[in-house]
mmCIF file of C-alpha atoms in Angstrom:
data_model
loop_
_atom_site.group_PDB
_atom_site.id
_atom_site.type_symbol
_atom_site.label_atom_id
_atom_site.label_comp_id
_atom_site.label_asym_id
_atom_site.label_seq_id
_atom_site.Cartn_x
_atom_site.Cartn_y
_atom_site.Cartn_z
ATOM 1 C CA MET M 1 -0.130 0.040 -0.190
ATOM 2 C CA ALA M 2 1.334 3.384 -0.815
ATOM 3 C CA ARG M 3 2.387 5.615 1.832
ATOM 4 C CA LEU M 4 0.827 8.791 2.034
ATOM 5 C CA LEU M 5 2.078 12.177 3.657
ATOM 6 C CA HIS M 6 -0.029 14.918 4.184
ATOM 7 C CA LEU M 7 1.109 18.029 5.259
ATOM 8 C CA VAL M 8 -0.952 20.551 6.997
ATOM 9 C CA ILE M 9 1.014 23.988 6.543
ATOM 10 C CA PRO M 10 -1.604 26.848 7.802
ATOM 11 C CA GLN M 11 -0.745 30.495 8.584
ATOM 12 C CA ASP M 12 1.262 31.787 11.918
ATOM 13 C CA ASN M 13 -0.878 32.059 14.656
ATOM 14 C CA LYS M 14 1.450 34.372 16.783
ATOM 15 C CA THR M 15 0.568 37.939 16.686
ATOM 16 C CA ALA M 16 3.152 40.571 17.672
ATOM 17 C CA GLY M 17 3.791 41.252 21.717
ATOM 18 C CA SER M 18 1.594 38.085 22.966
ATOM 19 C CA THR M 19 3.070 36.291 26.073
ATOM 20 C CA SER M 20 0.216 33.767 25.818
ATOM 21 C CA PRO M 21 1.848 30.253 25.402
ATOM 22 C CA PRO M 22 1.074 28.384 21.882
ATOM 23 C CA ASN M 23 -1.228 25.770 21.547
ATOM 24 C CA LEU M 24 1.124 22.691 20.609
ATOM 25 C CA TRP M 25 -1.701 21.178 18.520
ATOM 26 C CA GLN M 26 -2.418 24.175 16.507
ATOM 27 C CA ARG M 27 -0.591 23.866 13.130
ATOM 28 C CA VAL M 28 2.735 26.281 13.962
ATOM 29 C CA THR M 29 4.638 26.800 10.898
ATOM 30 C CA ASP M 30 6.230 29.832 9.352
ATOM 31 C CA PRO M 31 3.904 32.053 7.002
ATOM 32 C CA SER M 32 6.240 31.611 4.053
ATOM 33 C CA ASN M 33 5.351 29.052 1.531
ATOM 34 C CA LEU M 34 6.975 25.737 1.239
ATOM 35 C CA PRO M 35 8.587 24.892 -1.900
ATOM 36 C CA LEU M 36 7.408 21.244 -2.973
ATOM 37 C CA ALA M 37 10.641 20.000 -3.324
ATOM 38 C CA GLY M 38 11.137 20.593 0.488
ATOM 39 C CA LEU M 39 7.553 18.592 1.456
ATOM 40 C CA LEU M 40 8.705 15.588 -0.794
ATOM 41 C CA GLU M 41 12.419 15.753 0.735
ATOM 42 C CA MET M 42 10.650 15.935 4.551
ATOM 43 C CA GLY M 43 8.147 13.026 3.399
ATOM 44 C CA LYS M 44 10.399 10.748 1.983
ATOM 45 C CA ARG M 45 12.867 11.358 4.955
ATOM 46 C CA ILE M 46 10.294 10.616 7.676
ATOM 47 C CA TRP M 47 8.954 7.684 6.125
ATOM 48 C CA GLN M 48 11.965 5.856 4.303
ATOM 49 C CA ASP M 49 14.379 7.007 6.675
ATOM 50 C CA THR M 50 13.326 6.570 10.484
ATOM 51 C CA GLU M 51 16.687 6.180 11.880
ATOM 52 C CA ASN M 52 17.729 9.438 10.647
ATOM 53 C CA ILE M 53 14.887 11.458 11.610
ATOM 54 C CA HIS M 54 16.555 14.073 13.210
ATOM 55 C CA LEU M 55 17.718 15.354 9.861
ATOM 56 C CA VAL M 56 14.024 16.077 9.015
ATOM 57 C CA SER M 57 14.018 18.330 12.047
ATOM 58 C CA GLU M 58 17.536 20.228 10.442
ATOM 59 C CA LEU M 59 15.462 20.436 7.553
ATOM 60 C CA THR M 60 12.440 22.109 9.024
ATOM 61 C CA LEU M 61 14.700 24.419 11.067
ATOM 62 C CA HIS M 62 16.258 26.219 7.863
ATOM 63 C CA ILE M 63 12.909 26.317 5.915
ATOM 64 C CA THR M 64 10.393 26.930 8.739
ATOM 65 C CA GLY M 65 11.523 28.165 12.109
ATOM 66 C CA ASP M 66 11.549 26.621 15.884
ATOM 67 C CA LEU M 67 8.206 25.086 16.365
ATOM 68 C CA VAL M 68 6.959 23.229 13.356
ATOM 69 C CA TYR M 69 3.916 20.986 13.052
ATOM 70 C CA LEU M 70 3.223 18.145 10.704
ATOM 71 C CA GLU M 71 0.662 15.581 10.076
ATOM 72 C CA ALA M 72 2.225 12.425 8.509
ATOM 73 C CA PHE M 73 -0.617 10.116 7.367
ATOM 74 C CA GLY M 74 -2.531 11.359 10.356
ATOM 75 C CA GLN M 75 0.046 11.104 12.819
ATOM 76 C CA PRO M 76 1.080 14.689 14.510
ATOM 77 C CA LEU M 77 4.482 15.612 14.686
ATOM 78 C CA ILE M 78 5.987 18.657 16.384
ATOM 79 C CA PHE M 79 9.600 19.257 15.810
ATOM 80 C CA LEU M 80 11.257 21.559 18.599
ATOM 81 C CA ASN M 81 14.355 22.942 16.734
ATOM 82 C CA SER M 82 15.573 24.799 19.556
ATOM 83 C CA SER M 83 16.672 24.325 23.181
ATOM 84 C CA LYS M 84 15.193 27.195 24.923
ATOM 85 C CA VAL M 85 11.884 26.465 22.843
ATOM 86 C CA ALA M 86 12.142 22.762 24.133
ATOM 87 C CA LYS M 87 13.031 23.850 28.035
ATOM 88 C CA ASP M 88 10.042 26.219 28.079
ATOM 89 C CA LEU M 89 7.397 24.003 26.885
ATOM 90 C CA LEU M 90 8.634 20.754 28.406
ATOM 91 C CA GLU M 91 10.362 21.883 31.237
ATOM 92 C CA GLN M 92 8.569 25.180 32.630
ATOM 93 C CA ARG M 93 5.119 24.379 31.191
ATOM 94 C CA SER M 94 5.097 20.403 31.354
ATOM 95 C CA ALA M 95 1.844 20.059 33.257
ATOM 96 C CA ILE M 96 0.146 21.410 29.756
ATOM 97 C CA TYR M 97 2.605 19.925 27.320
ATOM 98 C CA SER M 98 3.382 16.332 28.817
ATOM 99 C CA ASP M 99 1.108 13.881 27.184
ATOM 100 C CA ARG M 100 2.381 10.802 25.556
ATOM 101 C CA PRO M 101 2.484 9.793 21.858
ATOM 102 C CA HIS M 102 -0.545 7.379 21.236
ATOM 103 C CA LEU M 103 1.193 4.051 19.830
ATOM 104 C CA GLU M 104 -1.632 1.639 18.897
ATOM 105 C CA MET M 105 0.789 -1.450 17.763
ATOM 106 C CA ALA M 106 2.941 -0.820 20.603
ATOM 107 C CA GLN M 107 -0.095 -0.759 23.294
ATOM 108 C CA LEU M 108 -1.634 -3.844 21.315
ATOM 109 C CA SER M 109 1.545 -5.766 22.232
ATOM 110 C CA GLY M 110 1.557 -4.995 25.662
ATOM 111 C CA PHE M 111 3.191 -1.808 26.530
ATOM 112 C CA ASP M 112 -0.297 -0.236 27.397
ATOM 113 C CA LYS M 113 0.821 0.060 30.812
ATOM 114 C CA ALA M 114 4.362 1.015 30.294
ATOM 115 C CA PHE M 115 5.508 4.355 32.135
ATOM 116 C CA VAL M 116 6.653 5.708 29.148
ATOM 117 C CA LEU M 117 3.353 5.607 26.886
ATOM 118 C CA TYR M 118 1.006 6.150 29.895
ATOM 119 C CA PRO M 119 -1.292 9.615 29.810
ATOM 120 C CA PRO M 120 -0.495 11.986 32.897
ATOM 121 C CA ASN M 121 -2.945 10.101 35.159
ATOM 122 C CA ASP M 122 -2.984 8.996 38.841
ATOM 123 C CA ASP M 123 -1.361 5.378 37.679
ATOM 124 C CA TRP M 124 1.172 7.438 35.948
ATOM 125 C CA ARG M 125 2.022 9.226 38.863
ATOM 126 C CA GLN M 126 2.482 6.686 40.786
ATOM 127 C CA GLN M 127 5.026 4.957 38.742
ATOM 128 C CA ARG M 128 6.733 8.306 37.977
ATOM 129 C CA LYS M 129 7.211 8.307 41.873
ATOM 130 C CA ILE M 130 8.273 5.198 42.199
ATOM 131 C CA VAL M 131 11.012 5.649 39.930
ATOM 132 C CA THR M 132 12.134 9.097 40.872
ATOM 133 C CA GLN M 133 12.315 8.705 44.561
ATOM 134 C CA ASP M 134 14.639 5.580 44.281
ATOM 135 C CA LEU M 135 16.812 7.226 41.476
ATOM 136 C CA ALA M 136 16.974 10.931 43.097
ATOM 137 C CA LEU M 137 20.460 12.083 43.600
ATOM 138 C CA ARG M 138 20.530 11.696 47.167
ATOM 139 C CA GLU M 139 19.979 7.933 46.483
ATOM 140 C CA ILE M 140 22.727 7.667 43.915
ATOM 141 C CA PRO M 141 25.518 7.399 46.261
ATOM 142 C CA ARG M 142 24.131 4.084 47.677
ATOM 143 C CA TYR M 143 24.771 2.209 44.198
ATOM 144 C CA HIS M 144 28.111 3.613 43.667
ATOM 145 C CA GLY M 145 30.283 0.581 44.950
ATOM 146 C CA PHE M 146 28.401 -1.772 42.872
ATOM 147 C CA GLN M 147 28.659 0.631 39.771
ATOM 148 C CA GLU M 148 32.217 0.999 40.192
ATOM 149 C CA ALA M 149 32.958 -3.120 40.525
ATOM 150 C CA GLU M 150 30.921 -3.684 37.527
ATOM 151 C CA ALA M 151 33.000 -1.255 35.732
ATOM 152 C CA ARG M 152 36.452 -2.649 36.825
ATOM 153 C CA LEU M 153 35.086 -5.970 35.450
ATOM 154 C CA LEU M 154 34.260 -4.478 32.455
ATOM 155 C CA ALA M 155 37.662 -2.727 32.095
ATOM 156 C CA LYS M 156 39.290 -6.187 32.354
ATOM 157 C CA ASP M 157 36.901 -7.838 29.731
ATOM 158 C CA VAL M 158 37.668 -5.158 27.472
ATOM 159 C CA ILE M 159 41.118 -5.786 27.803
ATOM 160 C CA ASP M 160 40.820 -9.473 27.280
ATOM 161 C CA ASP M 161 38.526 -9.353 24.232
ATOM 162 C CA PRO M 162 38.225 -5.630 22.680
ATOM 163 C CA SER M 163 36.299 -6.832 19.808
ATOM 164 C CA LYS M 164 33.604 -7.505 21.794
ATOM 165 C CA LEU M 165 33.300 -3.889 23.255
ATOM 166 C CA GLY M 166 29.465 -3.395 22.317
ATOM 167 C CA ASP M 167 28.442 -6.899 23.612
ATOM 168 C CA LEU M 168 30.715 -6.221 26.970
ATOM 169 C CA VAL M 169 29.129 -2.712 27.455
ATOM 170 C CA GLU M 170 25.820 -3.711 27.135
ATOM 171 C CA ARG M 171 25.967 -6.911 29.309
ATOM 172 C CA ARG M 172 27.330 -5.015 32.471
ATOM 173 C CA ILE M 173 24.859 -2.495 31.753
ATOM 174 C CA GLY M 174 21.987 -5.140 31.983
ATOM 175 C CA THR M 175 23.810 -6.460 35.064
ATOM 176 C CA ILE M 176 24.362 -3.437 36.579
ATOM 177 C CA ILE M 177 20.019 -2.204 35.830
ATOM 178 C CA ILE M 178 18.738 -5.740 37.147
ATOM 179 C CA ARG M 179 20.676 -5.747 39.791
ATOM 180 C CA LEU M 180 19.706 -2.105 41.065
ATOM 181 C CA THR M 181 16.143 -2.766 40.079
ATOM 182 C CA TYR M 182 15.406 -6.596 41.001
ATOM 183 C CA GLY M 183 18.375 -7.434 43.637
ATOM 184 C CA HIS M 184 19.218 -9.832 41.167
ATOM 185 C CA TYR M 185 22.980 -10.122 39.674
ATOM 186 C CA VAL M 186 23.230 -11.423 36.147
ATOM 187 C CA CYS M 187 26.306 -14.207 36.042
ATOM 188 C CA THR M 188 25.796 -15.881 32.414
ATOM 189 C CA ASP M 189 25.000 -14.025 29.266
ATOM 190 C CA ASP M 190 21.693 -16.161 29.155
ATOM 191 C CA ASP M 191 20.639 -15.215 32.151
ATOM 192 C CA PRO M 192 16.526 -14.882 31.876
ATOM 193 C CA PHE M 193 16.692 -11.697 33.648
ATOM 194 C CA LEU M 194 18.790 -10.486 30.576
ATOM 195 C CA THR M 195 17.394 -12.179 27.675
ATOM 196 C CA LEU M 196 13.622 -11.059 28.715
ATOM 197 C CA GLY M 197 14.732 -7.583 28.729
ATOM 198 C CA LYS M 198 16.718 -7.589 25.653
ATOM 199 C CA ASN M 199 13.395 -9.697 24.002
ATOM 200 C CA ALA M 200 11.228 -6.761 25.379
ATOM 201 C CA MET M 201 13.424 -4.157 23.942
ATOM 202 C CA ASP M 202 13.429 -5.467 21.081
ATOM 203 C CA ILE M 203 9.861 -5.891 20.582
ATOM 204 C CA PHE M 204 9.131 -2.427 21.385
ATOM 205 C CA SER M 205 11.524 -1.102 18.838
ATOM 206 C CA ARG M 206 9.592 -2.727 16.151
ATOM 207 C CA ALA M 207 6.422 -1.982 17.441
ATOM 208 C CA ALA M 208 6.958 1.678 18.189
ATOM 209 C CA GLU M 209 8.840 2.457 14.767
ATOM 210 C CA PRO M 210 7.083 5.273 12.900
ATOM 211 C CA GLY M 211 5.539 4.487 9.791
ATOM 212 C CA VAL M 212 5.367 0.669 9.824
ATOM 213 C CA TRP M 213 1.984 -0.463 11.159
ATOM 214 C CA LEU M 214 -1.190 1.131 9.619
ATOM 215 C CA VAL M 215 -2.972 0.413 12.828
ATOM 216 C CA ASP M 216 -1.220 3.519 14.294
ATOM 217 C CA SER M 217 -2.853 5.803 11.825
ATOM 218 C CA MET M 218 -5.909 3.716 11.835
ATOM 219 C CA PRO M 219 -7.020 2.458 15.344
ATOM 220 C CA MET M 220 -10.250 0.794 14.213
ATOM 221 C CA LEU M 221 -8.214 -1.851 12.542
ATOM 222 C CA LYS M 222 -7.532 -3.370 16.157
ATOM 223 C CA TYR M 223 -11.102 -4.767 16.212
ATOM 224 C CA LEU M 224 -10.779 -6.408 12.685
ATOM 225 C CA PRO M 225 -11.159 -10.473 13.429
ATOM 226 C CA THR M 226 -7.914 -12.299 13.350
ATOM 227 C CA TRP M 227 -8.673 -14.512 10.046
ATOM 228 C CA PHE M 228 -9.257 -10.860 8.079
ATOM 229 C CA PRO M 229 -6.804 -10.407 5.176
ATOM 230 C CA GLY M 230 -4.264 -8.049 6.270
ATOM 231 C CA ALA M 231 -4.925 -8.636 9.895
ATOM 232 C CA GLY M 232 -1.845 -10.513 10.397
ATOM 233 C CA PHE M 233 -0.431 -7.820 13.111
ATOM 234 C CA LEU M 234 -2.939 -8.817 15.320
ATOM 235 C CA ALA M 235 -1.398 -12.244 15.758
ATOM 236 C CA THR M 236 1.844 -10.684 16.047
ATOM 237 C CA ALA M 237 0.729 -8.369 18.347
ATOM 238 C CA LYS M 238 -0.951 -11.585 20.660
ATOM 239 C CA TRP M 239 2.489 -13.412 20.515
ATOM 240 C CA TRP M 240 4.894 -10.351 21.402
ATOM 241 C CA ARG M 241 2.185 -9.477 24.065
ATOM 242 C CA GLU M 242 2.698 -12.624 25.775
ATOM 243 C CA ILE M 243 6.674 -12.008 25.511
ATOM 244 C CA VAL M 244 6.243 -8.748 27.095
ATOM 245 C CA HIS M 245 3.942 -9.801 29.773
ATOM 246 C CA LYS M 246 6.856 -12.188 30.821
ATOM 247 C CA ALA M 247 9.701 -10.053 30.880
ATOM 248 C CA ALA M 248 7.232 -7.479 33.183
ATOM 249 C CA TRP M 249 6.236 -9.940 35.599
ATOM 250 C CA ASP M 250 8.598 -12.660 36.188
ATOM 251 C CA PRO M 251 11.635 -10.522 37.244
ATOM 252 C CA TYR M 252 8.928 -8.657 39.443
ATOM 253 C CA VAL M 253 7.912 -11.606 40.799
ATOM 254 C CA TRP M 254 11.201 -13.291 41.574
ATOM 255 C CA SER M 255 12.247 -9.999 43.468
ATOM 256 C CA LYS M 256 9.435 -10.066 45.660
ATOM 257 C CA ARG M 257 10.022 -13.411 46.737
ATOM 258 C CA SER M 258 13.548 -12.974 47.474
ATOM 259 C CA PHE M 259 12.588 -10.073 49.133
ATOM 260 C CA GLU M 260 10.062 -12.212 51.537
ATOM 261 C CA SER M 261 12.743 -14.813 51.779
ATOM 262 C CA GLY M 262 15.560 -12.326 52.721
ATOM 263 C CA SER M 263 17.679 -13.529 49.730
ATOM 264 C CA ALA M 264 17.479 -10.629 47.388
ATOM 265 C CA LEU M 265 20.531 -8.227 47.137
ATOM 266 C CA LEU M 266 20.078 -5.003 48.704
ATOM 267 C CA PRO M 267 19.484 -2.240 47.929
ATOM 268 C CA ASN M 268 17.228 -2.078 45.039
ATOM 269 C CA THR M 269 13.998 -0.137 43.923
ATOM 270 C CA CYS M 270 11.580 -3.231 44.463
ATOM 271 C CA ALA M 271 12.519 -3.930 47.566
ATOM 272 C CA THR M 272 12.798 -0.207 48.517
ATOM 273 C CA ALA M 273 8.899 -0.010 47.873
ATOM 274 C CA PHE M 274 8.362 -3.335 49.633
ATOM 275 C CA GLU M 275 9.856 -1.707 52.633
ATOM 276 C CA ALA M 276 7.437 1.240 52.156
ATOM 277 C CA LEU M 277 4.188 -0.737 51.766
ATOM 278 C CA ASP M 278 4.939 -3.221 54.448
ATOM 279 C CA GLY M 279 5.464 -6.028 51.970
ATOM 280 C CA LYS M 280 2.127 -6.075 51.019
ATOM 281 C CA PRO M 281 1.086 -3.904 47.831
ATOM 282 C CA SER M 282 -2.531 -3.670 46.969
ATOM 283 C CA THR M 283 -3.149 -4.974 43.472
ATOM 284 C CA ASP M 284 -2.893 -1.616 41.840
ATOM 285 C CA VAL M 285 0.289 -0.596 43.436
ATOM 286 C CA ASP M 286 1.304 -4.115 42.218
ATOM 287 C CA GLU M 287 0.518 -3.606 38.874
ATOM 288 C CA ASN M 288 2.042 0.197 38.818
ATOM 289 C CA LEU M 289 5.362 -1.191 40.484
ATOM 290 C CA VAL M 290 5.523 -4.165 37.916
ATOM 291 C CA TRP M 291 5.723 -1.386 35.252
ATOM 292 C CA ALA M 292 7.915 1.006 36.717
ATOM 293 C CA ALA M 293 10.176 -1.348 37.680
ATOM 294 C CA CYS M 294 9.945 -2.962 34.081
ATOM 295 C CA THR M 295 10.552 1.088 32.522
ATOM 296 C CA MET M 296 13.627 0.949 34.338
ATOM 297 C CA MET M 297 15.299 -2.241 33.487
ATOM 298 C CA ALA M 298 14.147 -1.527 29.678
ATOM 299 C CA GLY M 299 15.684 2.202 29.790
ATOM 300 C CA GLY M 300 18.938 0.905 31.143
ATOM 301 C CA MET M 301 19.201 -1.793 28.709
ATOM 302 C CA ASN M 302 18.304 0.298 25.477
ATOM 303 C CA THR M 303 20.879 2.824 26.326
ATOM 304 C CA VAL M 304 23.908 1.026 24.293
ATOM 305 C CA ARG M 305 21.575 -0.805 21.977
ATOM 306 C CA SER M 306 19.812 2.228 20.587
ATOM 307 C CA LEU M 307 23.408 3.562 19.659
ATOM 308 C CA PRO M 308 24.558 0.440 17.257
ATOM 309 C CA ASN M 309 26.861 3.012 15.450
ATOM 310 C CA ILE M 310 28.860 4.580 18.724
ATOM 311 C CA GLN M 311 29.180 1.042 19.271
ATOM 312 C CA THR M 312 30.950 0.561 15.757
ATOM 313 C CA ASP M 313 32.920 3.647 15.857
ATOM 314 C CA SER M 314 34.416 2.699 19.310
ATOM 315 C CA ASN M 315 35.072 -1.208 18.156
ATOM 316 C CA ALA M 316 37.461 0.473 15.594
ATOM 317 C CA ARG M 317 38.978 2.726 17.680
#
């Protein structure tokens, strides 16, 4: 099916001397007309080169300005081409502009309750509180000893086999984040905690890839019967959902049982939350803790996996 790109380019709605905050969901662009070649280039880069979509931001900066709104096949895209504008909107006015993108395929695949995709509601605030309390600056020093020990092991491993730098860094980062989140120490490359986390992040990267899933632009497609022609994405989402559920819940259940038996490595995020709740979280809190912990693990493990070009450059040097 041909990919369509629909760009809505209205007039600038700002008035001289106005101090009211812009509405991000209004079409904000430069009033000058965009050349057709520029529009086609934007469309090509958005749909065919998603790994370098930041180049679209550079292109829009030269053509339009600091704040640009585009629609690509029904999906709103906002480019903030200035650190000043980004800080003004996303930090100083975050209460207004802190909504999350709606990624239908990612939600169908099991990430519907993940912290990074939740809209700002009570569950989101509870997950955020769990993460920020444990990663506050005053709490970080208690993890320094373990991090330094892992850094020494990484240095030794790299000296022994520098050709595997990327894999070694990924392994140590995974070890650190799993230990700090669940109180489990990764001893082997095929440790279930590590492989589950990698699988979940691979699924998220594929499910959230822009321009790939038609259901992201046409959410009603999720109601199609699985036997309907073209509904194969539903079977894929069901399969992925089972893997994601296992990746989120298995480490958490292990951590909870280890805390109750006194065998968990301390400190860790789950144990800190269990202690605050006297070891008996309610069902709602339990689920939010599961996804807060899963988000921490996935975010830490994705740091290196999302930058393969940096790994390649490091190996070359």
